CSV table of C-alpha atoms and ligand atoms in Angstrom, one decimal:
chain,number,residue,atom,x,y,z
I,1,MET,CA,161.4,32.0,25.0
I,2,GLN,CA,164.1,29.4,25.4
I,3,PRO,CA,162.8,26.0,26.5
I,4,THR,CA,163.4,25.1,30.1
I,5,ASP,CA,165.2,22.0,31.2
I,6,VAL,CA,163.6,20.1,34.1
I,7,LEU,CA,164.9,17.7,36.8
I,8,VAL,CA,162.4,15.2,38.0
I,9,VAL,CA,163.3,13.5,41.3
I,10,GLY,CA,162.0,10.0,41.9
I,11,SER,CA,161.8,6.5,40.3
I,12,GLY,CA,158.2,5.3,40.2
I,13,GLY,CA,155.3,5.2,37.7
I,14,ARG,CA,154.3,8.6,39.0
I,15,GLU,CA,157.6,10.1,37.9
I,16,HIS,CA,157.3,8.4,34.5
I,17,ALA,CA,153.9,10.0,34.1
I,18,LEU,CA,155.3,13.4,35.1
I,19,VAL,CA,158.0,13.1,32.5
I,20,LEU,CA,155.5,12.1,29.8
I,21,ALA,CA,153.4,15.2,30.7
I,22,LEU,CA,156.3,17.5,30.8
I,23,LEU,CA,157.6,16.3,27.4
I,24,ASN,CA,154.2,17.1,26.0
I,25,SER,CA,154.9,20.8,26.6
I,26,PRO,CA,156.7,22.8,23.9
I,27,LYS,CA,158.2,25.0,26.7
I,28,VAL,CA,160.3,22.0,28.0
I,29,GLY,CA,163.7,21.3,26.7
I,30,ALA,CA,165.5,18.3,28.1
I,31,VAL,CA,164.1,16.3,31.0
I,32,HIS,CA,166.5,14.8,33.5
I,33,CYS,CA,165.6,12.2,36.2
I,34,LEU,CA,167.2,11.4,39.5
I,35,PRO,CA,167.3,8.5,39.5
I,36,GLY,CA,164.4,7.7,37.1
I,37,ASN,CA,163.6,4.2,35.9
I,38,ALA,CA,163.6,2.1,32.7
I,39,GLY,CA,160.6,4.0,31.4
I,40,THR,CA,162.1,7.5,31.9
I,41,ALA,CA,165.4,6.2,30.4
I,42,GLU,CA,163.6,5.8,27.1
I,43,ILE,CA,162.5,9.4,26.8
I,44,ALA,CA,164.7,11.4,29.3
I,45,THR,CA,168.2,11.3,30.8
I,46,ASN,CA,168.6,9.3,34.0
I,47,HIS,CA,171.2,10.3,36.6
I,48,VAL,CA,172.6,8.4,39.5
I,49,LEU,CA,174.3,10.2,42.4
I,50,GLU,CA,176.4,8.4,45.0
I,51,ASP,CA,176.0,11.4,47.2
I,52,THR,CA,172.4,11.4,48.3
I,53,SER,CA,172.5,14.8,50.1
I,54,HIS,CA,170.1,17.6,49.0
I,55,GLN,CA,173.1,19.7,48.2
I,56,ALA,CA,174.3,17.1,45.7
I,57,THR,CA,170.8,17.2,44.0
I,58,VAL,CA,170.9,21.0,43.9
I,59,ASN,CA,174.4,20.9,42.4
I,60,LEU,CA,173.2,18.4,39.7
I,61,ALA,CA,170.3,20.6,38.8
I,62,SER,CA,172.6,23.6,38.6
I,63,GLU,CA,175.2,21.7,36.5
I,64,LEU,CA,172.4,20.6,34.1
I,65,GLY,CA,171.0,24.1,33.9
I,66,ALA,CA,167.6,23.0,35.1
I,67,GLY,CA,165.1,25.8,35.5
I,68,LEU,CA,162.7,23.6,37.5
I,69,VAL,CA,163.0,20.7,40.0
I,70,VAL,CA,159.9,18.5,40.3
I,71,VAL,CA,159.9,16.3,43.4
I,72,GLY,CA,157.8,13.2,43.0
I,73,PRO,CA,158.0,11.3,46.4
I,74,GLU,CA,157.3,12.6,49.9
I,75,ALA,CA,160.5,11.5,51.6
I,76,PRO,CA,162.9,14.1,50.1
I,77,LEU,CA,160.2,16.8,50.7
I,78,CYS,CA,159.8,15.9,54.4
I,79,ASP,CA,163.6,15.9,54.6
I,80,GLY,CA,164.0,19.4,53.2
I,81,LEU,CA,164.9,19.1,49.5
I,82,ALA,CA,162.6,22.1,48.6
I,83,ASP,CA,164.3,24.2,51.3
I,84,ALA,CA,167.7,23.4,49.7
I,85,CYS,CA,166.4,24.4,46.3
I,86,ALA,CA,165.0,27.6,47.7
I,87,SER,CA,168.4,28.5,49.3
I,88,ALA,CA,170.0,28.0,45.9
I,89,GLY,CA,167.3,30.1,44.1
I,90,LEU,CA,166.1,27.1,42.2
I,91,PRO,CA,162.3,26.8,41.5
I,92,CYS,CA,161.0,23.7,43.1
I,93,PHE,CA,157.6,22.0,42.7
I,94,GLY,CA,157.0,20.5,46.1
I,95,PRO,CA,156.6,22.1,49.6
I,96,VAL,CA,159.3,23.0,52.1
I,97,ALA,CA,159.8,20.6,55.0
I,98,ALA,CA,157.7,22.5,57.5
I,99,LEU,CA,154.7,22.1,55.2
I,100,ALA,CA,155.5,18.6,54.1
I,101,ARG,CA,154.9,17.6,57.8
I,102,LEU,CA,151.2,17.4,56.7
I,103,GLU,CA,152.1,14.0,55.3
I,104,GLY,CA,155.1,13.3,57.6
I,105,SER,CA,153.0,13.6,60.8
I,106,LYS,CA,149.4,12.5,61.2
I,107,LEU,CA,149.2,14.4,64.4
I,108,HIS,CA,150.4,17.6,62.8
I,109,ALA,CA,147.9,17.1,60.0
I,110,LYS,CA,145.1,16.7,62.6
I,111,LEU,CA,146.2,19.9,64.5
I,112,THR,CA,146.4,21.8,61.2
I,113,MET,CA,142.9,20.7,60.2
I,114,GLN,CA,141.6,21.8,63.7
I,115,GLU,CA,143.2,25.2,63.2
I,116,ALA,CA,141.9,25.5,59.7
I,117,GLY,CA,138.4,24.2,60.6
I,118,VAL,CA,138.5,21.3,58.1
I,119,PRO,CA,136.3,18.2,58.7
I,120,THR,CA,138.1,15.0,59.6
I,121,ALA,CA,137.6,12.0,61.9
I,122,GLU,CA,137.7,12.5,65.7
I,123,TYR,CA,140.8,11.0,67.3
I,124,VAL,CA,142.7,10.5,70.5
I,125,LEU,CA,146.5,10.6,71.0
I,126,LEU,CA,147.8,7.6,73.0
I,127,ASP,CA,151.1,7.2,74.7
I,128,ALA,CA,152.7,5.0,77.3
I,129,ASN,CA,150.6,6.7,80.1
I,130,SER,CA,147.3,6.3,78.4
I,131,ASP,CA,144.4,4.0,79.4
I,132,ILE,CA,144.5,2.1,76.1
I,133,GLU,CA,141.6,-0.3,76.9
I,134,SER,CA,139.3,2.6,77.7
I,135,ALA,CA,140.2,4.2,74.4
I,136,LEU,CA,139.5,1.0,72.5
I,137,ASP,CA,136.2,0.8,74.3
I,138,ALA,CA,135.3,4.3,73.3
I,139,TYR,CA,135.8,3.5,69.6
I,140,ALA,CA,134.5,-0.1,69.7
I,141,SER,CA,131.2,0.5,67.7
I,142,SER,CA,133.0,0.3,64.3
I,143,PRO,CA,136.4,-0.9,63.1
I,144,TRP,CA,139.4,0.6,64.9
I,145,VAL,CA,141.6,2.9,62.9
I,146,VAL,CA,145.2,3.2,64.3
I,147,LYS,CA,147.7,5.5,62.7
I,148,ARG,CA,151.4,5.9,63.4
I,149,ASP,CA,152.6,9.4,63.6
I,150,VAL,CA,155.6,8.9,61.3
I,151,LEU,CA,156.3,8.6,57.6
I,152,ALA,CA,155.7,4.8,57.2
I,153,GLY,CA,155.7,4.2,53.4
I,154,GLY,CA,152.0,3.2,53.4
I,155,LYS,CA,152.4,0.8,56.3
I,156,GLY,CA,151.5,3.2,59.1
I,157,VAL,CA,147.7,2.6,59.2
I,158,VAL,CA,145.8,-0.4,60.5
I,159,VAL,CA,142.0,-0.6,60.1
I,160,THR,CA,140.6,-3.7,61.9
I,161,THR,CA,137.7,-5.2,63.7
I,162,ASP,CA,140.1,-7.5,65.7
I,163,ARG,CA,140.7,-5.8,69.0
I,164,SER,CA,143.9,-7.7,69.8
I,165,GLU,CA,145.3,-6.6,66.4
I,166,ALA,CA,144.5,-3.0,67.1
I,167,ARG,CA,146.0,-3.3,70.6
I,168,ALA,CA,149.2,-4.9,69.3
I,169,PHE,CA,149.7,-2.2,66.7
I,170,ILE,CA,149.1,0.5,69.3
I,171,ASP,CA,151.6,-1.1,71.7
I,172,THR,CA,154.4,-1.5,69.1
I,173,SER,CA,153.8,2.0,67.7
I,174,ILE,CA,154.1,3.6,71.1
I,175,GLU,CA,157.2,1.6,71.7
I,176,THR,CA,158.9,2.8,68.5
I,177,ASP,CA,157.4,6.2,68.1
I,178,GLY,CA,156.4,7.3,71.6
I,179,CYS,CA,152.7,7.9,70.6
I,180,VAL,CA,150.0,6.8,68.2
I,181,LEU,CA,146.6,8.0,67.0
I,182,LEU,CA,143.4,6.1,67.4
I,183,GLU,CA,140.7,7.6,65.2
I,184,ALA,CA,137.0,7.2,64.5
I,185,PHE,CA,136.1,5.0,61.5
I,186,LEU,CA,134.6,7.0,58.7
I,187,PRO,CA,132.1,5.1,56.6
I,188,GLY,CA,131.6,6.1,52.9
I,189,GLU,CA,133.4,6.0,49.6
I,190,GLU,CA,137.0,7.2,49.1
I,191,ALA,CA,138.2,9.7,46.5
I,192,SER,CA,141.4,11.6,45.9
I,193,MET,CA,141.7,15.3,45.0
I,194,LEU,CA,145.0,16.7,43.7
I,195,VAL,CA,145.2,20.4,44.3
I,196,VAL,CA,148.0,22.4,42.7
I,197,MET,CA,148.7,25.5,44.8
I,198,ASP,CA,151.1,28.4,45.5
I,199,GLY,CA,151.1,31.5,47.7
I,200,GLN,CA,148.5,33.2,45.5
I,201,ALA,CA,146.2,30.6,44.0
I,202,CYS,CA,145.0,27.0,43.9
I,203,VAL,CA,143.7,24.7,41.1
I,204,PRO,CA,141.8,21.5,42.0
I,205,LEU,CA,142.4,18.9,39.3
I,206,PRO,CA,139.6,16.5,38.5
I,207,PRO,CA,138.8,14.0,41.3
I,208,SER,CA,140.1,10.4,41.0
I,209,GLN,CA,139.7,7.1,42.8
I,210,ASP,CA,142.4,4.7,43.7
I,211,HIS,CA,142.0,1.0,44.5
I,212,LYS,CA,144.1,0.3,47.5
I,213,ARG,CA,143.4,-3.4,48.2
I,214,ALA,CA,145.3,-6.0,46.3
I,215,PHE,CA,142.4,-8.1,45.0
I,216,ASP,CA,139.1,-7.6,43.2
I,217,GLY,CA,136.1,-6.6,45.2
I,218,ASP,CA,138.4,-4.6,47.6
I,219,GLU,CA,139.7,-7.8,49.2
I,220,GLY,CA,143.2,-8.6,50.4
I,221,PRO,CA,146.0,-6.5,51.9
I,222,ASN,CA,146.5,-2.8,51.5
I,223,THR,CA,148.9,-1.8,48.7
I,224,GLY,CA,150.4,1.4,47.3
I,225,GLY,CA,147.4,1.4,44.8
I,226,MET,CA,146.4,-1.1,42.2
I,227,GLY,CA,144.7,1.2,39.7
I,228,ALA,CA,142.8,4.4,39.4
I,229,TYR,CA,140.4,6.3,37.2
I,230,CYS,CA,139.5,10.0,36.7
I,231,PRO,CA,137.2,11.7,37.1
I,232,ALA,CA,135.4,9.8,39.8
I,233,PRO,CA,131.6,10.3,39.8
I,234,VAL,CA,131.3,10.0,43.6
I,235,VAL,CA,132.5,13.6,43.5
I,236,ASN,CA,129.4,15.1,41.8
I,237,ASP,CA,128.9,18.8,41.5
I,238,VAL,CA,127.4,19.2,45.0
I,239,VAL,CA,130.2,17.2,46.7
I,240,HIS,CA,132.8,19.1,44.7
I,241,GLU,CA,131.5,22.4,45.9
I,242,ARG,CA,131.6,21.1,49.5
I,243,ILE,CA,135.1,19.9,49.1
I,244,VAL,CA,136.2,23.3,47.7
I,245,SER,CA,134.4,25.4,50.3
I,246,ARG,CA,135.0,23.2,53.4
I,247,ILE,CA,138.4,21.8,52.7
I,248,ILE,CA,140.4,23.3,49.8
I,249,GLU,CA,139.7,27.0,50.4
I,250,PRO,CA,140.5,26.9,54.2
I,251,MET,CA,143.6,24.7,53.6
I,252,HIS,CA,144.8,27.0,50.9
I,253,ARG,CA,144.2,30.1,53.1
I,254,TYR,CA,146.2,28.5,55.8
I,255,LEU,CA,149.0,27.2,53.6
I,256,ALA,CA,149.4,30.4,51.6
I,257,ALA,CA,149.7,32.4,54.9
I,258,GLN,CA,152.8,30.4,56.1
I,259,PRO,CA,156.2,32.1,56.1
I,260,VAL,CA,157.0,30.1,53.0
I,261,PRO,CA,153.8,29.3,51.2
I,262,TYR,CA,152.9,25.8,49.9
I,263,ARG,CA,154.2,25.5,46.4
I,264,GLY,CA,153.3,22.1,44.9
I,265,VAL,CA,150.4,19.7,44.9
I,266,LEU,CA,148.3,18.8,48.0
I,267,PHE,CA,146.8,15.4,47.7
I,268,ILE,CA,143.6,15.2,49.7
I,269,GLY,CA,142.5,11.7,50.6
I,270,LEU,CA,138.7,12.0,51.2
I,271,MET,CA,135.9,9.9,52.6
I,272,ILE,CA,132.5,10.9,51.2
I,273,ASP,CA,129.7,9.9,53.5
I,274,GLU,CA,126.1,8.8,52.5
I,275,HIS,CA,124.9,12.4,52.7
I,276,GLY,CA,127.7,13.6,50.3
I,277,ASP,CA,129.6,15.2,53.1
I,278,PRO,CA,133.4,15.1,52.6
I,279,TYR,CA,136.0,14.3,55.4
I,280,VAL,CA,139.8,14.3,55.1
I,281,VAL,CA,141.3,10.9,55.6
I,282,GLU,CA,144.9,12.0,54.9
I,283,PHE,CA,147.0,14.6,53.3
I,284,ASN,CA,150.0,13.8,51.0
I,285,VAL,CA,152.3,16.5,49.8
I,286,ARG,CA,152.9,15.0,46.3
I,287,PHE,CA,151.0,13.5,43.4
I,288,GLY,CA,149.4,10.1,44.2
I,289,ASP,CA,150.7,7.0,42.5
I,290,PRO,CA,148.7,5.9,40.5
I,291,GLU,CA,146.4,8.9,40.6
I,292,CYS,CA,149.0,11.0,38.8
I,293,GLN,CA,148.9,8.6,35.8
I,294,VAL,CA,145.2,9.3,35.3
I,295,THR,CA,145.0,13.0,36.2
I,296,LEU,CA,147.9,14.6,34.2
I,297,PRO,CA,146.8,13.2,30.8
I,298,LEU,CA,143.4,15.0,31.3
I,299,VAL,CA,145.1,18.4,31.7
I,300,THR,CA,144.8,19.9,28.2
I,301,SER,CA,146.7,23.1,29.1
I,302,ASP,CA,150.5,23.2,29.4
I,303,VAL,CA,151.6,21.0,32.3
I,304,PHE,CA,155.0,22.8,32.5
I,305,ASP,CA,153.1,26.1,33.1
I,306,LEU,CA,151.1,24.4,35.9
I,307,LEU,CA,154.1,23.1,37.7
I,308,HIS,CA,156.5,26.0,37.0
I,309,GLY,CA,153.7,28.4,37.9
I,310,ALA,CA,153.2,26.8,41.3
I,311,ALA,CA,156.9,26.6,42.0
I,312,THR,CA,157.3,30.4,41.3
I,313,ASP,CA,154.0,31.8,42.8
I,314,GLY,CA,152.8,32.4,39.3
I,315,LEU,CA,150.0,29.9,39.1
I,316,ASP,CA,147.3,31.0,36.7
I,317,PRO,CA,144.0,29.1,37.4
I,318,ALA,CA,142.3,30.7,34.4
I,319,GLY,CA,144.9,29.2,32.2
I,320,VAL,CA,144.4,25.6,33.4
I,321,THR,CA,142.0,23.5,31.3
I,322,VAL,CA,141.0,19.9,31.5
I,323,SER,CA,139.5,17.4,29.1
I,324,ASP,CA,136.0,16.0,29.5
I,325,ARG,CA,137.3,12.5,28.7
I,326,PHE,CA,138.1,9.7,31.1
I,327,ALA,CA,141.4,8.1,32.1
I,328,LEU,CA,141.9,4.7,33.7
I,329,THR,CA,145.1,2.9,34.7
I,330,VAL,CA,145.6,-0.6,35.9
I,331,VAL,CA,148.7,-1.7,37.8
I,332,LEU,CA,150.5,-4.9,37.1
I,333,ALA,CA,152.2,-6.3,40.2
I,334,SER,CA,154.8,-9.0,40.8
I,335,GLU,CA,153.8,-12.4,42.3
I,336,GLY,CA,153.7,-12.0,46.1
I,337,TYR,CA,153.1,-8.2,46.1
I,338,PRO,CA,152.6,-6.6,48.5
I,339,ALA,CA,154.0,-8.9,51.2
I,340,ALA,CA,157.0,-10.4,49.4
I,341,PRO,CA,157.2,-9.6,45.7
I,342,ILE,CA,159.3,-12.0,43.5
I,343,LYS,CA,161.6,-9.9,41.5
I,344,GLY,CA,163.8,-10.5,38.4
I,345,ARG,CA,161.3,-12.2,36.1
I,346,PRO,CA,161.1,-11.2,32.4
I,347,ILE,CA,158.2,-9.3,31.1
I,348,GLU,CA,157.3,-10.4,27.6
I,349,GLY,CA,155.8,-8.2,25.0
I,350,MET,CA,157.3,-4.9,26.3
I,351,ALA,CA,159.1,-3.9,23.2
I,352,GLU,CA,156.0,-4.0,21.1
I,353,VAL,CA,153.8,-2.1,23.5
I,354,MET,CA,156.5,0.5,24.3
I,355,ALA,CA,156.8,1.1,20.5
I,356,ASN,CA,153.2,2.4,20.5
I,357,GLY,CA,154.5,5.6,22.0
I,358,VAL,CA,152.5,7.7,24.4
I,359,TYR,CA,149.4,9.9,24.6
I,360,GLY,CA,147.6,8.0,21.9
I,361,ASP,CA,144.8,5.8,23.1
I,362,ALA,CA,146.9,3.9,25.6
I,363,TRP,CA,150.4,3.8,27.0
I,364,LEU,CA,152.5,2.4,29.9
I,365,SER,CA,154.0,4.1,33.0
I,366,LEU,CA,156.9,2.0,34.2
I,367,ALA,CA,157.8,1.6,37.9
I,368,GLY,CA,159.6,-1.6,39.0
I,369,VAL,CA,161.1,-2.4,35.6
I,370,GLY,CA,164.8,-3.0,34.8
I,371,ARG,CA,166.7,-3.8,31.6
I,372,ASP,CA,169.1,-6.6,30.9
I,373,GLY,CA,170.3,-6.0,27.4
I,374,GLN,CA,167.1,-6.3,25.2
I,375,ALA,CA,165.2,-8.0,28.0
I,376,TRP,CA,162.7,-6.2,30.3
I,377,LEU,CA,162.6,-7.4,33.9
I,378,ALA,CA,160.2,-6.9,36.7
I,379,THR,CA,162.3,-5.5,39.5
I,380,GLY,CA,159.7,-4.3,42.0
I,381,GLY,CA,156.3,-5.0,43.6
I,382,ARG,CA,154.3,-2.6,41.5
I,383,VAL,CA,155.8,-3.2,38.0
I,384,LEU,CA,154.0,-0.8,35.7
I,385,SER,CA,150.6,0.6,34.9
I,386,SER,CA,148.6,0.5,31.7
I,387,THR,CA,146.8,3.8,31.1
I,388,ALA,CA,144.1,4.6,28.5
I,389,VAL,CA,142.0,7.7,27.8
I,390,ALA,CA,138.6,7.5,26.1
I,391,ASN,CA,135.3,9.3,25.9
I,392,ASP,CA,133.8,7.1,28.6
I,393,VAL,CA,135.1,5.1,31.5
I,394,ALA,CA,134.1,1.7,30.1
I,395,SER,CA,136.1,2.3,26.9
I,396,ALA,CA,139.1,3.6,28.8
I,397,ARG,CA,138.9,0.5,30.9
I,398,GLN,CA,138.7,-1.8,27.9
I,399,ARG,CA,141.7,-0.2,26.2
I,400,ALA,CA,143.8,-0.3,29.4
I,401,TYR,CA,143.1,-4.0,29.9
I,402,GLU,CA,143.6,-4.8,26.2
I,403,GLN,CA,147.0,-3.2,26.4
I,404,LEU,CA,147.9,-5.1,29.6
I,405,GLU,CA,146.9,-8.4,28.0
I,406,ARG,CA,149.6,-7.9,25.4
I,407,LEU,CA,152.2,-8.3,28.2
I,408,SER,CA,153.0,-11.4,30.2
I,409,LEU,CA,154.8,-11.8,33.5
I,410,GLN,CA,155.0,-15.1,35.3
I,411,GLY,CA,152.9,-14.9,38.5
I,412,GLY,CA,152.1,-11.3,37.8
I,413,HIS,CA,148.7,-10.1,39.0
I,414,HIS,CA,146.4,-7.2,38.5
I,415,ARG,CA,142.9,-6.2,39.6
I,416,SER,CA,140.2,-6.8,36.9
I,417,ASP,CA,137.6,-4.5,38.4
I,418,ILE,CA,139.2,-1.0,38.2
I,419,ALA,CA,136.4,1.7,38.2
I,420,HIS,CA,133.8,-0.8,39.4
I,421,ARG,CA,132.2,1.9,41.5
I,422,ALA,CA,131.8,4.2,38.6
I,423,LEU,CA,130.5,1.4,36.3
I,424,ASP,CA,128.1,0.0,38.9
I,425,ARG,CA,126.4,3.3,39.8
E,501,LIG,P1,145.9,6.8,55.3
E,501,LIG,O1,147.3,6.4,55.1
E,501,LIG,O2,145.6,7.7,56.4
E,501,LIG,O3,145.3,7.2,54.0
E,501,LIG,O4,145.1,5.4,55.5
E,501,LIG,C1,145.1,4.3,54.7
E,501,LIG,C2,143.7,3.8,54.3
E,501,LIG,O5,143.1,3.5,55.6
E,501,LIG,C3,142.8,4.9,53.7
E,501,LIG,O6,143.0,4.9,52.3
E,501,LIG,C4,141.5,4.4,54.1
E,501,LIG,O7,141.1,3.3,53.2
E,501,LIG,C5,141.7,3.8,55.5
E,501,LIG,N1,141.4,4.7,56.5
E,501,LIG,C6,142.2,5.6,57.1
E,501,LIG,N2,141.6,6.4,58.0
E,501,LIG,C7,140.3,6.0,58.0
E,501,LIG,C8,139.1,6.3,58.8
E,501,LIG,N3,139.2,7.3,59.7
E,501,LIG,N4,138.0,5.7,58.5
E,501,LIG,C9,137.9,4.7,57.6
E,501,LIG,N5,139.0,4.3,56.8
E,501,LIG,C10,140.2,4.9,57.1
E,502,LIG,N1,147.7,6.1,45.7
E,502,LIG,C1,147.8,6.6,47.0
E,502,LIG,C2,149.1,7.3,47.3
E,502,LIG,O1,149.8,7.7,46.4
E,502,LIG,O2,149.4,7.5,48.4
């Protein structure tokens, strides 16, 4: 069979990880990225389009002869890129807009979970006519959790014990969006499950755990994610079985029965309570970043088959195998991230570390990195992540940190406690 060329849409560390995994497949020919980043430029062909319409993306894929489009981020999915690919007969990994609303609208996600009978936090929908003080009273026994009903790039949720902060976020959200969700606080430990699915089948990949706060000990502001490891032991066999039977199976039944089935990966953000009972905190309609960086390297079967299978309703769960090893990634962020990252500073040591190649013991996924001639510059908040795979989580952690120590970025910061929950158990 002729190798297939693939177009990967997006520009983050997740997309670099996707390109690395695809290039590991003998079934993949050339990999193209739109727009990609400095990491993908090393191993694939980056493209820039002035025309940002979906039609332009579809046209590019056609001109390149791509047999698969893999969409990394949520925004183009919520905006209908998969629908445009479907109209052109182009296999697309990523759901159509009607199903991407699971991430685009928290209210839609809640209503879907009610319909599918999936456990999640109780909530109340507030608008300009609501008695907001009574609602705050009703949820006053634990921190208030306020969620905007729009795609907010990770800034749509406030969890706080400060009543005036909760009230202010409710008021501004109602003003801009018309409504807002106030939901019950779920105590427990978080985990992420990435479930690849199509109209016929679904495949849960090994569970992982992100570290969303900026600083060690889960202190500081929320970020896009400062590091992750996989598999996460909080999802033991009993918990895993509950997640499959109570959440994954009902969601897949629901999504496979839609007029156009879900073809892509469903990211399930979970809270596992003290009894080992799982609740859904959020759905995303894409791979997590940095969860993707630690999950795909553990897939020992062909990743192209996995993605192309899901895009074409040909997913074969029996053909998907995963390693029994451990992966860990730690994110290097620019000074000031997440509030106001300082950009443009050189990263020293890149050439040597990049020369190590990939899928050995350790490698990098680049995100906010640019080139100026031979120099490598930090151009974003999350700059890159250092990933390692080993036989146990402590060794993976040691290797990922050793690799990171070979780089230097003025003011750069990273967490030093990735996987502390696994190692402290
Ligand atoms: P979300 O964007 O919905 O994932 O929310 C961002 C973060 O807020 C989550 O990763 C959790 O750490 C926290 N969070 C969201 N909802 C809840 C909840 N009901 N109870 C406790 N923490 C929550
Ligand atoms: N790491 C969390 C996310 O990708 O949303």
